[in-house]
Tab-separated table of C-alpha atoms in Angstrom:
chain	number	residue	atom	x	y	z
A	1	MET	CA	0.000	0.000	0.000
A	2	ASP	CA	1.249	3.559	-0.798
A	3	SER	CA	1.950	5.320	2.514
A	4	GLU	CA	1.543	8.800	0.931
A	5	ALA	CA	-2.166	8.115	0.450
A	6	THR	CA	-2.715	8.175	4.205
A	7	VAL	CA	-1.079	11.563	4.794
A	8	THR	CA	-3.605	14.218	5.910
A	9	THR	CA	-2.979	17.959	5.667
A	10	CYS	CA	-4.573	21.108	7.032
A	11	TYR	CA	-7.430	22.421	4.891
A	12	ARG	CA	-5.918	25.909	5.073
A	13	HIS	CA	-2.248	24.941	4.851
A	14	SER	CA	-1.986	22.135	2.326
A	15	LYS	CA	1.704	21.484	3.006
A	16	VAL	CA	1.304	20.987	6.758
A	17	GLU	CA	0.636	17.417	7.864
A	18	CYS	CA	-1.878	17.105	10.706
A	19	HIS	CA	-4.147	14.577	12.359
A	20	VAL	CA	-6.656	16.716	14.326
A	21	ARG	CA	-10.121	17.445	12.975
A	22	CYS	CA	-12.479	20.375	13.666
A	23	VAL	CA	-15.270	19.148	15.910
A	24	ARG	CA	-17.873	21.050	13.858
A	25	CYS	CA	-16.941	20.569	10.196
A	26	ASP	CA	-14.637	17.522	10.551
A	27	ARG	CA	-11.873	19.081	8.446
A	28	TYR	CA	-8.240	18.575	9.362
A	29	ILE	CA	-6.555	21.540	11.074
A	30	CYS	CA	-2.927	22.234	11.966
A	31	PRO	CA	-1.756	23.674	15.303
A	32	ASP	CA	-1.863	27.225	13.890
A	33	CYS	CA	-5.523	26.817	12.923
A	34	MET	CA	-6.713	25.116	16.091
A	35	ARG	CA	-9.110	27.129	18.256
A	36	GLU	CA	-9.989	25.859	21.717
A	37	ALA	CA	-13.607	24.736	22.082
A	38	ALA	CA	-15.619	23.348	24.971
A	39	VAL	CA	-14.735	19.913	23.630
A	40	GLY	CA	-11.810	19.488	21.245
A	41	HIS	CA	-10.813	22.148	18.712
A	42	GLN	CA	-12.524	24.169	16.004
A	43	CYS	CA	-11.227	25.679	12.775
A	44	PRO	CA	-11.163	29.494	12.263
A	45	ASP	CA	-14.122	29.398	9.834
A	46	CYS	CA	-16.363	27.564	12.283
A	47	VAL	CA	-15.385	29.958	15.066
A	48	LYS	CA	-16.388	32.944	12.880
A	49	GLU	CA	-19.656	31.267	11.947
A	50	GLY	CA	-20.358	30.601	15.599
A	51	MET	CA	-19.717	34.236	16.488
A	52	ARG	CA	-22.222	35.353	13.850
A	53	SER	CA	-24.853	33.052	15.270
A	54	VAL	CA	-24.427	34.360	18.827
A	55	ARG	CA	-27.323	36.624	19.719
A	56	GLN	CA	-26.273	40.227	20.322
A	57	ALA	CA	-27.119	41.656	23.727
A	58	ARG	CA	-29.756	44.395	23.498
A	59	THR	CA	-30.909	47.233	25.706
A	60	VAL	CA	-34.465	47.390	27.023
A	61	VAL	CA	-35.456	49.491	23.978
A	62	GLY	CA	-33.777	47.180	21.475
A	63	GLY	CA	-30.515	49.068	20.943
A	64	ARG	CA	-27.075	47.532	21.027
A	65	VAL	CA	-25.499	47.405	24.453
A	66	THR	CA	-22.550	49.767	24.796
A	67	ALA	CA	-20.340	50.387	27.792
A	68	VAL	CA	-18.748	53.602	26.513
A	69	PRO	CA	-21.115	56.574	25.863
A	70	VAL	CA	-19.393	57.600	22.645
A	71	VAL	CA	-22.293	59.701	21.332
A	72	THR	CA	-22.349	61.733	24.545
A	73	TYR	CA	-18.651	62.486	24.222
A	74	VAL	CA	-19.044	63.442	20.552
A	75	LEU	CA	-21.958	65.789	21.296
A	76	ILE	CA	-19.953	67.507	24.029
A	77	ALA	CA	-16.988	67.849	21.670
A	78	VAL	CA	-19.185	69.376	18.954
A	79	CYS	CA	-20.657	71.909	21.398
A	80	VAL	CA	-17.208	72.875	22.682
A	81	LEU	CA	-15.828	73.255	19.146
A	82	ALA	CA	-18.839	75.388	18.199
A	83	TYR	CA	-18.198	77.554	21.257
A	84	LEU	CA	-14.582	78.058	20.223
A	85	ALA	CA	-15.835	79.069	16.781
A	86	GLU	CA	-18.121	81.627	18.452
A	87	LEU	CA	-15.187	83.103	20.342
A	88	ALA	CA	-13.164	83.411	17.141
A	89	LEU	CA	-16.089	84.614	14.993
A	90	PRO	CA	-18.876	86.266	17.053
A	91	GLU	CA	-21.111	86.435	13.972
A	92	VAL	CA	-21.523	82.645	14.176
A	93	VAL	CA	-24.225	83.118	16.839
A	94	ASP	CA	-26.246	85.536	14.685
A	95	ARG	CA	-25.906	83.241	11.679
A	96	PHE	CA	-26.818	79.922	13.286
A	97	ALA	CA	-28.902	80.670	16.413
A	98	MET	CA	-32.498	79.461	16.468
A	99	LEU	CA	-34.536	82.402	15.171
A	100	GLY	CA	-37.986	82.251	13.664
A	101	ALA	CA	-38.309	85.782	12.316
A	102	GLY	CA	-36.050	88.820	12.418
A	103	LEU	CA	-34.789	91.707	10.333
A	104	VAL	CA	-31.311	92.894	9.402
A	105	GLY	CA	-31.102	96.628	8.834
A	106	PRO	CA	-28.953	98.544	6.365
A	107	ASP	CA	-26.550	99.244	9.238
A	108	GLY	CA	-26.069	95.517	9.863
A	109	GLY	CA	-28.054	95.643	13.096
A	110	HIS	CA	-30.698	93.117	14.072
A	111	TYR	CA	-34.286	94.254	14.508
A	112	LEU	CA	-37.653	92.778	15.505
A	113	TRP	CA	-39.735	91.210	12.794
A	114	VAL	CA	-42.551	93.311	11.331
A	115	GLU	CA	-45.194	91.557	9.253
A	116	GLY	CA	-45.948	93.082	5.894
A	117	PRO	CA	-43.730	94.689	3.243
A	118	LEU	CA	-40.113	95.139	4.321
A	119	PHE	CA	-38.721	98.637	4.822
A	120	GLU	CA	-36.177	99.782	2.275
A	121	GLY	CA	-32.722	98.447	3.080
A	122	PHE	CA	-34.044	95.780	5.469
A	123	ARG	CA	-33.976	92.065	4.804
A	124	ALA	CA	-35.495	89.094	6.593
A	125	GLU	CA	-33.436	86.632	8.617
A	126	GLY	CA	-34.236	83.393	10.349
A	127	LEU	CA	-36.635	80.670	9.285
A	128	VAL	CA	-38.763	83.239	7.438
A	129	ASN	CA	-35.760	83.646	5.149
A	130	GLY	CA	-35.535	79.917	4.484
A	131	GLU	CA	-32.777	79.294	7.051
A	132	TRP	CA	-34.243	75.973	8.236
A	133	TYR	CA	-30.917	74.681	9.533
A	134	ARG	CA	-31.395	76.962	12.541
A	135	LEU	CA	-33.870	74.433	13.952
A	136	LEU	CA	-30.882	72.248	14.906
A	137	THR	CA	-27.764	74.412	14.782
A	138	GLY	CA	-28.993	76.598	17.624
A	139	ALA	CA	-28.877	73.566	19.939
A	140	PHE	CA	-25.095	73.333	19.512
A	141	LEU	CA	-24.375	76.995	20.292
A	142	HIS	CA	-24.232	78.792	23.652
A	143	LEU	CA	-24.135	82.324	25.010
A	144	PRO	CA	-20.803	84.135	24.587
A	145	PRO	CA	-18.878	84.804	27.837
A	146	THR	CA	-20.001	88.439	28.114
A	147	GLU	CA	-23.661	88.041	27.143
A	148	GLY	CA	-26.821	86.964	28.902
A	149	THR	CA	-27.411	86.174	32.553
A	150	PHE	CA	-25.032	83.210	32.732
A	151	GLY	CA	-22.286	84.010	30.212
A	152	ILE	CA	-19.747	81.208	30.062
A	153	LEU	CA	-21.676	79.323	32.772
A	154	HIS	CA	-24.300	78.629	30.104
A	155	ILE	CA	-22.143	76.124	28.252
A	156	VAL	CA	-20.467	74.858	31.439
A	157	MET	CA	-23.772	73.961	33.111
A	158	ASN	CA	-25.186	72.403	29.957
A	159	MET	CA	-22.098	70.294	29.304
A	160	VAL	CA	-21.999	69.072	32.916
A	161	ALA	CA	-25.677	68.111	32.638
A	162	LEU	CA	-25.062	66.389	29.279
A	163	TRP	CA	-22.063	64.544	30.745
A	164	ASN	CA	-24.061	63.218	33.693
A	165	LEU	CA	-27.305	62.424	31.869
A	166	GLY	CA	-25.619	61.066	28.764
A	167	ARG	CA	-23.555	58.544	30.706
A	168	ALA	CA	-26.768	57.292	32.335
A	169	VAL	CA	-29.178	57.371	29.392
A	170	GLU	CA	-26.976	56.317	26.463
A	171	PRO	CA	-26.190	52.860	27.936
A	172	MET	CA	-29.931	52.427	28.611
A	173	LEU	CA	-30.858	53.127	24.985
A	174	GLY	CA	-27.881	52.319	22.804
A	175	ARG	CA	-26.030	54.791	20.604
A	176	VAL	CA	-28.461	55.088	17.689
A	177	HIS	CA	-31.562	55.413	19.867
A	178	PHE	CA	-29.770	57.950	22.062
A	179	LEU	CA	-28.744	60.134	19.106
A	180	VAL	CA	-32.262	60.049	17.641
A	181	LEU	CA	-33.703	61.030	21.021
A	182	TYR	CA	-31.240	63.903	21.406
A	183	LEU	CA	-31.855	65.360	17.944
A	184	LEU	CA	-35.650	65.070	18.129
A	185	SER	CA	-35.608	66.699	21.575
A	186	ALA	CA	-33.535	69.561	20.181
A	187	LEU	CA	-35.930	69.884	17.252
A	188	GLY	CA	-38.939	69.837	19.568
A	189	GLY	CA	-37.463	72.646	21.651
A	190	SER	CA	-36.775	74.781	18.574
A	191	VAL	CA	-40.260	74.255	17.149
A	192	LEU	CA	-41.963	75.335	20.385
A	193	VAL	CA	-39.759	78.451	20.427
A	194	LEU	CA	-40.871	79.147	16.859
A	195	LEU	CA	-44.547	78.677	17.726
A	196	LEU	CA	-44.594	80.783	20.893
A	197	ALA	CA	-41.676	83.216	20.577
A	198	PRO	CA	-40.651	83.422	16.905
A	199	GLN	CA	-38.748	86.689	17.357
A	200	ASP	CA	-36.462	85.331	20.093
A	201	SER	CA	-32.906	84.368	19.159
A	202	VAL	CA	-32.215	81.198	21.160
A	203	VAL	CA	-29.074	79.111	21.650
A	204	GLY	CA	-28.197	76.212	23.909
A	205	ALA	CA	-28.397	72.451	24.311
A	206	SER	CA	-30.925	72.803	27.140
A	207	GLY	CA	-33.915	71.610	25.117
A	208	ALA	CA	-32.136	68.398	24.133
A	209	ILE	CA	-30.909	67.916	27.704
A	210	PHE	CA	-34.455	68.272	29.053
A	211	GLY	CA	-35.415	65.564	26.559
A	212	LEU	CA	-32.706	63.325	28.015
A	213	GLY	CA	-34.111	64.011	31.474
A	214	ALA	CA	-37.564	62.897	30.362
A	215	ALA	CA	-36.069	59.749	28.826
A	216	TYR	CA	-34.190	58.989	32.032
A	217	TYR	CA	-37.469	59.045	33.949
A	218	VAL	CA	-39.434	56.983	31.394
A	219	VAL	CA	-36.805	54.274	30.932
A	220	ALA	CA	-36.116	54.046	34.675
A	221	ARG	CA	-39.798	53.295	35.248
A	222	ARG	CA	-39.766	50.805	32.386
A	223	ILE	CA	-36.912	48.761	33.863
A	224	GLY	CA	-38.296	48.921	37.403
A	225	ALA	CA	-35.478	51.022	38.885
A	226	ASP	CA	-35.659	52.543	42.358
A	227	MET	CA	-37.652	55.684	41.531
A	228	ARG	CA	-36.849	57.661	44.662
A	229	ALA	CA	-33.656	59.154	43.286
A	230	VAL	CA	-35.178	59.459	39.807
A	231	ASN	CA	-38.218	61.305	41.173
A	232	ARG	CA	-35.961	63.727	43.060
A	233	PHE	CA	-34.028	64.364	39.869
A	234	MET	CA	-37.213	64.923	37.886
A	235	GLY	CA	-38.566	67.253	40.554
A	236	GLY	CA	-35.374	69.299	40.371
A	237	LEU	CA	-35.579	69.383	36.567
A	238	LEU	CA	-39.160	70.661	36.622
A	239	LEU	CA	-38.279	73.207	39.299
A	240	TRP	CA	-35.446	74.477	37.111
A	241	LEU	CA	-37.881	74.648	34.181
A	242	ALA	CA	-40.097	76.966	36.222
A	243	VAL	CA	-37.311	79.091	37.754
A	244	SER	CA	-35.310	79.448	34.550
A	245	ALA	CA	-38.353	80.771	32.698
A	246	VAL	CA	-37.446	84.204	34.068
A	247	VAL	CA	-34.034	84.346	32.385
A	248	THR	CA	-33.969	81.617	29.716
A	249	SER	CA	-36.097	80.192	26.941
A	250	TRP	CA	-38.658	78.113	28.796
A	251	GLU	CA	-40.259	77.321	25.441
A	252	GLY	CA	-37.115	75.495	24.328
A	253	HIS	CA	-36.895	73.618	27.618
A	254	LEU	CA	-40.547	72.556	27.574
A	255	GLY	CA	-40.460	71.599	23.902
A	256	GLY	CA	-37.415	69.409	24.432
A	257	LEU	CA	-38.972	67.809	27.516
A	258	LEU	CA	-42.193	66.946	25.675
A	259	ALA	CA	-40.507	65.651	22.524
A	260	GLY	CA	-37.988	63.623	24.522
A	261	GLY	CA	-40.758	62.140	26.631
A	262	VAL	CA	-42.737	61.056	23.562
A	263	VAL	CA	-39.681	59.462	21.933
A	264	ALA	CA	-38.721	57.702	25.173
A	265	VAL	CA	-42.226	56.240	25.572
A	266	VAL	CA	-42.096	54.973	21.983
A	267	PHE	CA	-38.694	53.394	22.543
A	268	ALA	CA	-39.429	51.880	25.946
A	269	TYR	CA	-42.961	50.555	25.466
A	270	MET	CA	-42.978	49.402	21.852
A	271	PRO	CA	-43.784	45.653	21.953
A	272	ARG	CA	-40.835	43.318	21.422
A	273	GLY	CA	-40.568	41.521	18.120
A	274	ARG	CA	-38.882	41.551	14.759
A	275	ARG	CA	-40.714	44.708	13.708
A	276	ARG	CA	-39.968	46.713	16.862
A	277	THR	CA	-37.117	48.682	15.302
A	278	VAL	CA	-39.176	49.465	12.199
A	279	LEU	CA	-42.135	50.618	14.300
A	280	GLN	CA	-39.871	52.764	16.491
A	281	ALA	CA	-38.321	54.366	13.422
A	282	GLY	CA	-41.758	54.954	11.924
A	283	ALA	CA	-43.049	56.626	15.082
A	284	CYS	CA	-39.982	58.891	15.264
A	285	LEU	CA	-40.433	59.787	11.604
A	286	VAL	CA	-44.073	60.697	12.247
A	287	LEU	CA	-43.018	62.963	15.134
A	288	CYS	CA	-40.334	64.576	12.982
A	289	VAL	CA	-42.801	65.206	10.153
A	290	LEU	CA	-45.327	66.659	12.610
A	291	LEU	CA	-42.739	69.073	14.002
A	292	VAL	CA	-41.658	70.123	10.523
A	293	VAL	CA	-45.269	70.652	9.417
A	294	LEU	CA	-45.903	72.838	12.480
A	295	ALA	CA	-42.765	74.841	11.710
A	296	VAL	CA	-43.681	75.319	8.048
A	297	ALA	CA	-47.230	76.359	8.956
A	298	LYS	CA	-45.955	78.923	11.470
A	299	VAL	CA	-43.429	80.391	9.047
A	300	SER	CA	-46.085	80.534	6.340
A	301	GLY	CA	-48.298	82.480	8.718
A	302	LEU	CA	-45.524	84.900	9.577
A	303	THR	CA	-44.736	85.601	5.939
A	304	GLY	CA	-48.319	85.742	4.724
A	305	GLY	CA	-47.995	82.468	2.836
A	306	GLY	CA	-44.544	83.061	1.354
A	307	VAL	CA	-40.913	82.968	2.413
A	308	PHE	CA	-38.623	85.942	1.831
A	309	ARG	CA	-35.192	85.281	0.362
């Protein structure tokens, strides 16, 4: 008998003689290809296939579990970079703050919106001028150091709140759900400002942060957490909403709180199943469309049915 006919080689390294088989596919594997298994050894391909078949851990709302709140860190970084841009170019605030309706005079000054034909030399600014990006960009800007009641404390307090809430809420939701919640909360705050105070120029992440606060409360109840500390936090948040109305945009705070609460309820209480993610996305899309429709209707009313450019 020819002895060479009995020589077995690794399926990945044809020149390496071996005598061990993968316990899953029964192919021969060399020492370099052996992967420890509960019993015997597996080949690299079977190990990869097994990893794909392992069910991914999910958060209570269906998001992927994450230990590091990356989105929170990125949002803080974006806000800080935007603040540095404000310090270098003060006109950034006027260009990107949330503003429903305003006027720019021939002297470059900013004036209150007046419905009807524009005075000679004046031009419209804000959403009435088609600057729809302001609905979100204003949430990443903050008061310059020498302006407003808080000055530089505005961004400091907001970033501390985002740091604390983000590290609690993002792991509860997962990165994608958290980002969607944040952006819809910011949009909700801007839309309520537009509806109730269209001539106010508003900046700050507060609306989105109030949305995170609402989500923290909703998800904590959903998972059966000890609500004593959560209730104290929520009480403090609502107290700040009332007190800050004197010196800040309460409309932005309330709008973010309401939008964030709606999104959190959708995320937390949507029935489990294969279609949960699709239904969550659909509900968020409906909310987004509703907010946009309200914004368009308000701007149309301010401009008499048209938009100045």
